[in-house]
């Protein structure tokens, strides 16, 4: 064990992080990236479905999907399934972890208690920064919003804020941790997620493309299969405008910067192309020395929609002409549309979940502010 963690204290050998990791997004990934900086190995506990229902409400992804999604994040060394919702010293000791790391927000049990209080009291708790601009609550709100204005124009953000505010139990229940906010991408953030390694001269370069909206188990399974076709995987991320042309409504749910970070967080991915063209041209193939272009067998349209867009040429025509086009079966039937259907089908449950979570966190924040004022 050597070196200092971001908080200036010595790094641990094995360190612990835990959570629901429902609808795993780049905010979760960024928390785990920061947590890894606190130790040599990062062990991540993931709660099961029953625990989440008790303390938060119905999860969007089931536990098996969430276990695999967290295991695929490139800063995670081990996943502990069925991790207890309340983090205890006994759990840290069981998995030989020096301490646990969590973001600077509050996680509460069903009865409003801090889930990390015991490890805090025993000085086995360290803190990293929460990623502003995204949360599972926020993403669910975007899907329920049913417009495409959640990331296109700044002047429409108030509509989103008011929609999320209406999910709360009263007009002041706006949590400082899960409120609607705008993600502001920076080069620093991209560099922190990027591998930063160009392909070696001997690497077989593989190229895939798609929207990769609401990054899910189907996406991960596809990328893992694609990576098996070569040594260096480049992922083309279609622009917001391109995805919206094909899918309409409020698609994509996540902006291109959010989708890029979500993809970069996963182990199979070496590089991404921002706003990749729908048609994979000779210029793309030559510039990146692509030797294999891979498409999903179960979902042939790279926008993630099972219905091919009308009046478009085959985006893989050039790859097919060169004899480098391949199809793989991800083994997963999950799609972005299926996630949205889950949300819409259980809309009342999710709205109730969001209301309770917002109100509970707002109450805690108000209490914390009262203590500060009185000091």
Short mmCIF file of C-alpha atoms in Angstrom, two decimals:
data_model
loop_
_atom_site.label_atom_id
_atom_site.label_comp_id
_atom_site.label_asym_id
_atom_site.label_seq_id
_atom_site.Cartn_x
_atom_site.Cartn_y
_atom_site.Cartn_z
CA UNK A 1 0.00 0.00 0.00
CA UNK A 2 1.48 3.36 -0.97
CA UNK A 3 0.56 6.89 -1.95
CA UNK A 4 -2.12 9.31 -0.87
CA UNK A 5 -5.79 9.35 -1.74
CA UNK A 6 -7.50 12.49 -3.13
CA UNK A 7 -8.41 13.56 0.43
CA UNK A 8 -4.72 13.65 1.41
CA UNK A 9 -4.89 10.56 3.63
CA UNK A 10 -3.10 7.26 2.92
CA UNK A 11 -4.69 4.92 0.39
CA UNK A 12 -6.19 1.64 1.52
CA UNK A 13 -5.39 -1.79 0.17
CA UNK A 14 -8.95 -2.97 -0.42
CA UNK A 15 -11.67 -0.30 -0.27
CA UNK A 16 -15.45 -0.59 -0.35
CA UNK A 17 -18.21 1.25 -2.19
CA UNK A 18 -21.85 0.22 -2.37
CA UNK A 19 -25.20 1.22 -3.73
CA UNK A 20 -28.28 0.28 -5.72
CA UNK A 21 -26.70 1.20 -9.07
CA UNK A 22 -30.12 1.25 -10.68
CA UNK A 23 -29.98 2.43 -14.30
CA UNK A 24 -26.18 2.55 -14.05
CA UNK A 25 -25.08 5.88 -15.53
CA UNK A 26 -21.90 7.91 -15.80
CA UNK A 27 -22.56 9.48 -12.40
CA UNK A 28 -22.26 6.05 -10.80
CA UNK A 29 -19.19 5.33 -12.90
CA UNK A 30 -17.57 8.61 -11.86
CA UNK A 31 -18.19 7.84 -8.20
CA UNK A 32 -16.51 4.45 -8.65
CA UNK A 33 -13.63 6.03 -10.60
CA UNK A 34 -13.02 8.37 -7.68
CA UNK A 35 -13.42 5.55 -5.14
CA UNK A 36 -10.72 3.54 -6.91
CA UNK A 37 -8.29 6.40 -6.24
CA UNK A 38 -8.62 5.68 -2.52
CA UNK A 39 -7.18 2.16 -2.70
CA UNK A 40 -5.39 -0.54 -4.63
CA UNK A 41 -8.51 -2.66 -5.19
CA UNK A 42 -12.12 -1.48 -5.32
CA UNK A 43 -14.79 -3.85 -3.99
CA UNK A 44 -18.35 -2.79 -4.85
CA UNK A 45 -21.40 -4.05 -2.97
CA UNK A 46 -24.68 -4.03 -4.90
CA UNK A 47 -28.02 -4.27 -3.11
CA UNK A 48 -30.61 -6.83 -4.16
CA UNK A 49 -34.08 -6.01 -5.44
CA UNK A 50 -35.84 -6.71 -2.15
CA UNK A 51 -33.66 -4.30 -0.18
CA UNK A 52 -34.19 -1.56 -2.75
CA UNK A 53 -37.97 -2.00 -2.75
CA UNK A 54 -38.03 -1.68 1.04
CA UNK A 55 -35.91 1.48 1.22
CA UNK A 56 -36.44 3.27 -2.10
CA UNK A 57 -39.14 1.67 -4.22
CA UNK A 58 -39.09 -0.57 -7.31
CA UNK A 59 -35.74 -0.70 -9.17
CA UNK A 60 -35.74 -0.19 -12.94
CA UNK A 61 -33.14 -2.92 -13.56
CA UNK A 62 -33.26 -6.26 -11.77
CA UNK A 63 -30.41 -7.36 -9.52
CA UNK A 64 -28.76 -9.69 -12.04
CA UNK A 65 -28.65 -6.87 -14.61
CA UNK A 66 -27.23 -4.48 -12.02
CA UNK A 67 -24.57 -6.93 -10.79
CA UNK A 68 -23.26 -7.41 -14.31
CA UNK A 69 -23.41 -3.73 -15.20
CA UNK A 70 -21.34 -2.73 -12.18
CA UNK A 71 -18.83 -5.54 -12.82
CA UNK A 72 -18.32 -4.16 -16.34
CA UNK A 73 -17.15 -0.72 -15.16
CA UNK A 74 -13.41 -0.44 -15.68
CA UNK A 75 -12.51 0.77 -12.18
CA UNK A 76 -14.28 -2.11 -10.41
CA UNK A 77 -12.18 -5.06 -9.25
CA UNK A 78 -14.83 -7.18 -7.49
CA UNK A 79 -18.60 -7.12 -7.04
CA UNK A 80 -20.33 -8.35 -3.88
CA UNK A 81 -23.91 -9.40 -4.61
CA UNK A 82 -26.74 -8.99 -2.09
CA UNK A 83 -24.82 -6.34 -0.17
CA UNK A 84 -26.72 -5.03 2.89
CA UNK A 85 -28.44 -1.67 2.43
CA UNK A 86 -26.96 -0.34 5.67
CA UNK A 87 -23.15 -0.40 5.54
CA UNK A 88 -21.58 -1.86 8.69
CA UNK A 89 -18.10 -2.35 10.07
CA UNK A 90 -18.81 -6.10 10.03
CA UNK A 91 -19.33 -5.96 6.25
CA UNK A 92 -16.06 -4.09 5.73
CA UNK A 93 -14.23 -6.63 7.88
CA UNK A 94 -15.86 -9.60 6.11
CA UNK A 95 -14.44 -8.45 2.77
CA UNK A 96 -11.11 -7.20 4.25
CA UNK A 97 -11.82 -3.59 3.31
CA UNK A 98 -10.03 -0.78 5.13
CA UNK A 99 -12.88 1.73 4.74
CA UNK A 100 -15.78 2.64 2.48
CA UNK A 101 -16.12 5.57 0.09
CA UNK A 102 -19.32 7.34 -0.81
CA UNK A 103 -20.29 10.56 -2.58
CA UNK A 104 -21.01 13.75 -0.69
CA UNK A 105 -24.77 13.18 -0.75
CA UNK A 106 -27.01 11.43 1.73
CA UNK A 107 -28.31 7.85 1.47
CA UNK A 108 -31.22 7.12 3.80
CA UNK A 109 -33.06 4.03 4.95
CA UNK A 110 -36.85 3.74 4.78
CA UNK A 111 -37.06 5.29 8.25
CA UNK A 112 -34.80 8.22 7.33
CA UNK A 113 -31.51 7.09 8.91
CA UNK A 114 -28.08 7.61 7.36
CA UNK A 115 -26.98 4.23 5.98
CA UNK A 116 -23.32 5.07 6.65
CA UNK A 117 -23.66 6.30 10.25
CA UNK A 118 -21.97 3.27 11.83
CA UNK A 119 -18.86 3.37 9.63
CA UNK A 120 -18.71 7.15 10.04
CA UNK A 121 -18.76 6.76 13.83
CA UNK A 122 -15.92 4.20 13.62
CA UNK A 123 -13.78 6.40 11.31
CA UNK A 124 -14.07 3.86 8.49
CA UNK A 125 -15.69 6.29 6.03
CA UNK A 126 -14.16 8.49 3.31
CA UNK A 127 -15.91 10.83 0.90
CA UNK A 128 -15.66 11.74 -2.78
CA UNK A 129 -17.59 14.24 -4.91
CA UNK A 130 -20.99 13.45 -6.33
CA UNK A 131 -21.32 14.00 -10.10
CA UNK A 132 -23.59 16.99 -10.67
CA UNK A 133 -26.17 16.97 -13.42
CA UNK A 134 -27.34 13.36 -13.35
CA UNK A 135 -29.16 10.93 -11.08
CA UNK A 136 -31.45 7.95 -11.56
CA UNK A 137 -34.32 10.13 -10.31
CA UNK A 138 -33.46 12.72 -12.95
CA UNK A 139 -33.31 10.14 -15.76
CA UNK A 140 -36.68 8.69 -14.79
CA UNK A 141 -38.04 12.25 -14.82
CA UNK A 142 -36.69 12.78 -18.34
CA UNK A 143 -38.50 9.67 -19.56
CA UNK A 144 -41.74 10.75 -17.92
CA UNK A 145 -41.35 14.23 -19.38
CA UNK A 146 -42.11 12.91 -22.88
CA UNK A 147 -40.57 15.81 -24.77
CA UNK A 148 -37.20 16.17 -26.45
CA UNK A 149 -36.34 19.45 -24.73
CA UNK A 150 -34.52 17.99 -21.74
CA UNK A 151 -31.10 18.53 -23.29
CA UNK A 152 -31.51 20.58 -26.47
CA UNK A 153 -32.25 24.13 -25.34
CA UNK A 154 -31.32 25.83 -22.10
CA UNK A 155 -34.51 27.87 -22.08
CA UNK A 156 -36.56 24.68 -21.66
CA UNK A 157 -34.81 23.53 -18.49
CA UNK A 158 -37.46 25.24 -16.34
CA UNK A 159 -40.13 22.97 -17.83
CA UNK A 160 -38.04 20.01 -16.71
CA UNK A 161 -37.50 21.50 -13.27
CA UNK A 162 -41.22 22.11 -12.83
CA UNK A 163 -42.01 18.57 -13.98
CA UNK A 164 -39.58 17.11 -11.43
CA UNK A 165 -40.87 19.49 -8.75
CA UNK A 166 -44.39 18.19 -9.37
CA UNK A 167 -43.16 14.71 -8.48
CA UNK A 168 -42.52 15.91 -4.93
CA UNK A 169 -45.07 15.93 -2.13
CA UNK A 170 -45.02 19.70 -1.72
CA UNK A 171 -43.69 22.75 -3.50
CA UNK A 172 -40.53 23.04 -1.41
CA UNK A 173 -39.45 19.41 -1.54
CA UNK A 174 -36.49 19.85 -3.85
CA UNK A 175 -33.55 17.71 -2.79
CA UNK A 176 -30.08 19.23 -3.26
CA UNK A 177 -28.80 15.79 -4.37
CA UNK A 178 -31.39 14.51 -6.85
CA UNK A 179 -32.78 17.75 -8.22
CA UNK A 180 -32.79 18.44 -11.94
CA UNK A 181 -29.56 20.05 -13.03
CA UNK A 182 -27.66 20.42 -16.25
CA UNK A 183 -24.58 18.29 -16.82
CA UNK A 184 -21.70 20.50 -17.94
CA UNK A 185 -19.11 18.52 -19.90
CA UNK A 186 -15.45 19.50 -19.73
CA UNK A 187 -12.27 18.18 -21.30
CA UNK A 188 -11.11 17.20 -17.83
CA UNK A 189 -14.14 14.94 -17.34
CA UNK A 190 -13.62 13.27 -20.71
CA UNK A 191 -9.91 12.72 -20.02
CA UNK A 192 -10.66 11.19 -16.63
CA UNK A 193 -12.86 8.59 -18.33
CA UNK A 194 -10.78 8.05 -21.46
CA UNK A 195 -8.13 5.38 -21.72
CA UNK A 196 -5.84 7.74 -23.63
CA UNK A 197 -4.02 4.97 -25.49
CA UNK A 198 -3.88 4.86 -29.28
CA UNK A 199 -3.97 1.44 -30.92
CA UNK A 200 -0.66 -0.38 -31.33
CA UNK A 201 0.50 -1.04 -34.89
CA UNK A 202 -0.28 -4.72 -34.35
CA UNK A 203 -3.77 -4.16 -32.87
CA UNK A 204 -6.81 -5.28 -34.84
CA UNK A 205 -9.15 -2.28 -34.69
CA UNK A 206 -12.88 -2.95 -34.34
CA UNK A 207 -15.54 -0.29 -34.97
CA UNK A 208 -19.17 -0.21 -33.83
CA UNK A 209 -21.72 2.58 -33.75
CA UNK A 210 -25.03 3.45 -32.15
CA UNK A 211 -26.89 5.82 -29.87
CA UNK A 212 -26.12 3.88 -26.65
CA UNK A 213 -28.84 5.80 -24.87
CA UNK A 214 -29.57 4.82 -21.24
CA UNK A 215 -26.60 2.45 -21.37
CA UNK A 216 -27.87 -0.99 -20.38
CA UNK A 217 -27.01 -4.67 -20.19
CA UNK A 218 -27.73 -5.20 -23.90
CA UNK A 219 -25.21 -2.51 -24.83
CA UNK A 220 -22.57 -3.99 -22.53
CA UNK A 221 -23.12 -7.53 -23.83
CA UNK A 222 -22.84 -6.28 -27.43
CA UNK A 223 -19.62 -4.35 -26.74
CA UNK A 224 -18.09 -7.38 -25.01
CA UNK A 225 -18.84 -9.52 -28.07
CA UNK A 226 -17.50 -6.85 -30.42
CA UNK A 227 -14.26 -6.56 -28.44
CA UNK A 228 -13.73 -10.31 -28.87
CA UNK A 229 -13.42 -9.64 -32.62
CA UNK A 230 -10.17 -7.70 -32.18
CA UNK A 231 -7.79 -5.86 -29.86
CA UNK A 232 -8.92 -2.21 -29.88
CA UNK A 233 -12.59 -1.18 -29.83
CA UNK A 234 -13.74 2.19 -31.16
CA UNK A 235 -17.37 3.17 -30.54
CA UNK A 236 -19.06 5.75 -32.75
CA UNK A 237 -21.70 7.69 -30.80
CA UNK A 238 -24.44 9.11 -33.02
CA UNK A 239 -25.37 12.76 -32.50
CA UNK A 240 -28.48 13.86 -30.60
CA UNK A 241 -29.97 15.20 -33.84
CA UNK A 242 -29.37 11.94 -35.73
CA UNK A 243 -30.95 9.82 -33.01
CA UNK A 244 -33.95 12.14 -32.73
CA UNK A 245 -34.52 12.02 -36.50
CA UNK A 246 -34.95 8.27 -36.33
CA UNK A 247 -36.68 7.84 -33.00
CA UNK A 248 -38.54 11.14 -32.44
CA UNK A 249 -40.36 11.96 -29.18
CA UNK A 250 -37.91 12.65 -26.34
CA UNK A 251 -35.04 10.59 -27.76
CA UNK A 252 -32.26 10.47 -26.94
CA UNK A 253 -32.94 10.62 -23.20
CA UNK A 254 -29.26 11.39 -22.54
CA UNK A 255 -27.21 14.00 -24.40
CA UNK A 256 -24.25 12.97 -26.51
CA UNK A 257 -21.77 13.98 -23.78
CA UNK A 258 -23.61 11.87 -21.23
CA UNK A 259 -23.75 8.93 -23.64
CA UNK A 260 -20.04 9.23 -24.43
CA UNK A 261 -19.10 9.08 -20.75
CA UNK A 262 -21.44 6.14 -20.16
CA UNK A 263 -19.75 4.16 -22.94
CA UNK A 264 -16.20 5.17 -21.96
CA UNK A 265 -16.77 3.85 -18.43
CA UNK A 266 -16.88 0.23 -19.58
CA UNK A 267 -14.00 -2.22 -19.84
CA UNK A 268 -14.31 -3.29 -23.51
CA UNK A 269 -14.11 0.30 -24.86
CA UNK A 270 -10.82 1.92 -25.92
CA UNK A 271 -12.00 5.01 -27.81
CA UNK A 272 -15.15 6.85 -28.89
CA UNK A 273 -16.06 9.08 -31.83
CA UNK A 274 -18.31 12.03 -30.93
CA UNK A 275 -21.23 12.56 -33.29
CA UNK A 276 -20.26 9.71 -35.60
CA UNK A 277 -21.93 9.77 -39.03
CA UNK A 278 -24.81 7.33 -39.50
CA UNK A 279 -23.11 5.94 -42.60
CA UNK A 280 -19.76 4.29 -41.88
CA UNK A 281 -17.76 5.84 -44.69
CA UNK A 282 -14.46 4.95 -46.32
CA UNK A 283 -12.95 7.98 -44.56
CA UNK A 284 -13.89 6.58 -41.13
CA UNK A 285 -12.50 3.14 -41.95
CA UNK A 286 -9.26 4.51 -43.37
CA UNK A 287 -8.66 7.16 -40.71
CA UNK A 288 -8.89 4.65 -37.87
CA UNK A 289 -7.44 1.70 -39.79
CA UNK A 290 -10.58 -0.30 -39.03
CA UNK A 291 -10.26 -4.00 -39.76
CA UNK A 292 -13.66 -5.14 -38.50
CA UNK A 293 -17.06 -3.44 -38.32
CA UNK A 294 -19.48 -5.17 -35.97
CA UNK A 295 -23.26 -4.90 -35.73
CA UNK A 296 -25.69 -6.52 -33.30
CA UNK A 297 -27.55 -9.57 -34.55
CA UNK A 298 -30.60 -8.97 -32.37
CA UNK A 299 -30.88 -5.26 -33.09
CA UNK A 300 -29.73 -4.45 -36.58
CA UNK A 301 -30.42 -0.73 -36.46
CA UNK A 302 -27.49 1.01 -34.71
CA UNK A 303 -29.73 3.71 -33.25
CA UNK A 304 -31.07 1.08 -30.87
CA UNK A 305 -34.54 1.02 -32.44
CA UNK A 306 -35.75 -2.32 -33.79
CA UNK A 307 -37.54 -0.55 -36.64
CA UNK A 308 -35.06 0.57 -39.32
CA UNK A 309 -35.37 4.29 -40.14
CA UNK A 310 -37.19 4.99 -43.42
CA UNK A 311 -35.46 6.20 -46.58
CA UNK A 312 -31.89 5.55 -45.45
CA UNK A 313 -29.08 3.73 -47.18
CA UNK A 314 -27.36 0.78 -45.56
CA UNK A 315 -24.87 2.38 -43.13
CA UNK A 316 -22.65 -0.71 -43.36
CA UNK A 317 -22.43 -0.81 -47.18
CA UNK A 318 -18.73 0.17 -47.36
CA UNK A 319 -17.73 -2.30 -44.64
CA UNK A 320 -19.60 -5.05 -46.47
CA UNK A 321 -17.91 -4.11 -49.74
CA UNK A 322 -14.51 -4.46 -48.04
CA UNK A 323 -15.46 -7.79 -46.50
CA UNK A 324 -14.96 -6.59 -42.91
CA UNK A 325 -18.60 -6.54 -41.77
CA UNK A 326 -19.58 -8.95 -38.98
CA UNK A 327 -22.68 -9.59 -36.91
CA UNK A 328 -22.69 -10.85 -33.32
CA UNK A 329 -25.43 -12.01 -30.98
CA UNK A 330 -25.21 -10.17 -27.69
CA UNK A 331 -27.39 -12.74 -25.98
CA UNK A 332 -29.55 -9.96 -24.52
CA UNK A 333 -32.96 -8.73 -25.61
CA UNK A 334 -32.70 -5.50 -23.62
CA UNK A 335 -33.23 -2.26 -25.54
CA UNK A 336 -33.56 1.41 -24.63
CA UNK A 337 -37.22 1.23 -25.66
CA UNK A 338 -37.81 -1.67 -23.28
CA UNK A 339 -36.40 0.35 -20.37
CA UNK A 340 -38.73 3.23 -21.20
CA UNK A 341 -41.66 0.81 -21.41
CA UNK A 342 -40.77 -0.45 -17.92
CA UNK A 343 -40.88 3.12 -16.66
CA UNK A 344 -44.16 4.00 -18.40
CA UNK A 345 -45.83 0.73 -17.34
CA UNK A 346 -44.98 1.40 -13.71
CA UNK A 347 -45.31 5.16 -13.96
CA UNK A 348 -47.28 5.65 -10.75
CA UNK A 349 -44.83 3.51 -8.78
CA UNK A 350 -41.86 5.50 -10.06
CA UNK A 351 -43.54 8.85 -9.49
CA UNK A 352 -44.30 7.77 -5.92
CA UNK A 353 -40.69 6.64 -5.50
CA UNK A 354 -39.38 9.97 -6.74
CA UNK A 355 -41.74 11.93 -4.50
CA UNK A 356 -40.67 10.03 -1.40
CA UNK A 357 -36.98 10.24 -2.21
CA UNK A 358 -37.09 13.97 -2.93
CA UNK A 359 -39.09 14.74 0.21
CA UNK A 360 -36.92 12.59 2.48
CA UNK A 361 -33.67 14.13 1.21
CA UNK A 362 -35.11 17.65 1.33
CA UNK A 363 -36.09 17.15 4.98
CA UNK A 364 -32.58 15.97 5.86
CA UNK A 365 -31.01 18.88 3.97
CA UNK A 366 -33.24 21.34 5.81
CA UNK A 367 -32.25 19.80 9.16
CA UNK A 368 -28.56 19.98 8.26
CA UNK A 369 -28.90 23.64 7.29
CA UNK A 370 -30.65 24.39 10.57
CA UNK A 371 -27.73 22.87 12.48
CA UNK A 372 -25.24 24.97 10.50
CA UNK A 373 -27.21 28.16 11.13
CA UNK A 374 -27.29 27.42 14.85
CA UNK A 375 -23.54 26.81 15.12
#
